[in-house]
Amino acid sequence: MKKVLTDKVGKLTAWIMFLSIIGLAFTSILPWISVTETTPVEGELFFNLEMMEKSHNEDIINLSEKINLIDTSFFLVLIFSILSYLSFIIYRSRTCSSFAQLMIIVGGCAIIILSVLIIFSNFNFIKTVEDIEGISASYMFTSIKYAYMPLIVGVGLLISSVSYTGIVVFYSIRYFRDQLKQKKSTQKTSEPEKISKKTTEKDEENITKTMLLKEDLRKKSTEHLTSECTEIEDWLKDELQNIESPTKNIKEQMEKEEEETKEETKEKEEDE
């Protein structure tokens, strides 16, 4: 939420807390009903909640139970408004912001339901009082009943809680939607990185295979060349032997002929 929005939500929460305290005060202090007495003195008796609870009249006791329901609803509104305000503080501190937003929404929805219950219970109380003979709603002025005061507070609570919850829900939806978009964007960004990493690993694997293949080919080439050189060397040796063999024979023949010539010459000399 933006700063202006958070300030507005904080003011609405404080306003709901204030109205709930006012409502609790009204239910306890205001004279809800008046009872016409004829004995011992003719006149009207005004009853607040405490006096109604102590009465022995069954109708008055039933009416006090309806007021107790209104009082309990105001008390629960105060509790939920305090919880919402604490959640609002946690949200502003940016710790567990998602949980804090959820608690704010839950608190707002609960306050709306309780505000409707307060209004309904007030109307029901006024209608019930009108149907009881000898008991009437107390009047502040000629046409304004004291029972209208908690009803007005309940209407104020309903308007405030609806505004509060509407604002929070609207911006919470936007918040969670932005979070979802950011998460999807992060996933999309990480996917190319994973693909790039896989591609790099494959490239490295291919390079390794290529290097091994080249090394193998080099070894095979070297072995082949070595084998060919050995064969050529053997062939040259054989050829050299073939060339030297006739030369050696000729030389031996010449030496033999030379020796024969020397012997013949020696024999001739001896004959002479």
Short mmCIF file of N, CA and C in Angstrom, two decimals, residues 187-204:
data_model
loop_
_atom_site.label_atom_id
_atom_site.label_comp_id
_atom_site.label_asym_id
_atom_site.label_seq_id
_atom_site.Cartn_x
_atom_site.Cartn_y
_atom_site.Cartn_z
N GLN A 187 10.37 -16.68 -12.39
CA GLN A 187 10.45 -18.03 -12.94
C GLN A 187 10.85 -18.00 -14.41
N LYS A 188 10.26 -17.04 -15.17
CA LYS A 188 10.61 -16.92 -16.59
C LYS A 188 12.06 -16.52 -16.77
N THR A 189 12.56 -15.66 -15.85
CA THR A 189 13.96 -15.23 -15.94
C THR A 189 14.89 -16.39 -15.61
N SER A 190 14.49 -17.21 -14.63
CA SER A 190 15.34 -18.32 -14.22
C SER A 190 15.37 -19.45 -15.24
N GLU A 191 14.27 -19.58 -16.02
CA GLU A 191 14.22 -20.66 -17.02
C GLU A 191 15.30 -20.50 -18.09
N PRO A 192 15.47 -19.28 -18.71
CA PRO A 192 16.57 -19.14 -19.67
C PRO A 192 17.93 -19.41 -19.07
N GLU A 193 18.11 -19.03 -17.78
CA GLU A 193 19.38 -19.30 -17.12
C GLU A 193 19.62 -20.80 -17.01
N LYS A 194 18.56 -21.54 -16.68
CA LYS A 194 18.69 -22.99 -16.60
C LYS A 194 19.00 -23.58 -17.96
N ILE A 195 18.28 -23.06 -18.99
CA ILE A 195 18.51 -23.55 -20.35
C ILE A 195 19.94 -23.24 -20.78
N SER A 196 20.39 -22.00 -20.47
CA SER A 196 21.75 -21.60 -20.81
C SER A 196 22.77 -22.48 -20.11
N LYS A 197 22.48 -22.79 -18.83
CA LYS A 197 23.39 -23.64 -18.07
C LYS A 197 23.45 -25.04 -18.67
N LYS A 198 22.25 -25.57 -19.05
CA LYS A 198 22.22 -26.89 -19.66
C LYS A 198 22.97 -26.88 -20.99
N THR A 199 22.77 -25.78 -21.79
CA THR A 199 23.46 -25.67 -23.07
C THR A 199 24.95 -25.63 -22.88
N THR A 200 25.40 -24.87 -21.88
CA THR A 200 26.84 -24.78 -21.59
C THR A 200 27.40 -26.15 -21.21
N GLU A 201 26.64 -26.87 -20.38
CA GLU A 201 27.09 -28.20 -19.98
C GLU A 201 27.19 -29.13 -21.18
N LYS A 202 26.19 -29.02 -22.09
CA LYS A 202 26.22 -29.86 -23.30
C LYS A 202 27.40 -29.47 -24.18
N ASP A 203 27.63 -28.15 -24.31
CA ASP A 203 28.76 -27.68 -25.12
C ASP A 203 30.08 -28.20 -24.55
N GLU A 204 30.22 -28.11 -23.23
CA GLU A 204 31.44 -28.61 -22.62
C GLU A 204 31.61 -30.10 -22.85
#
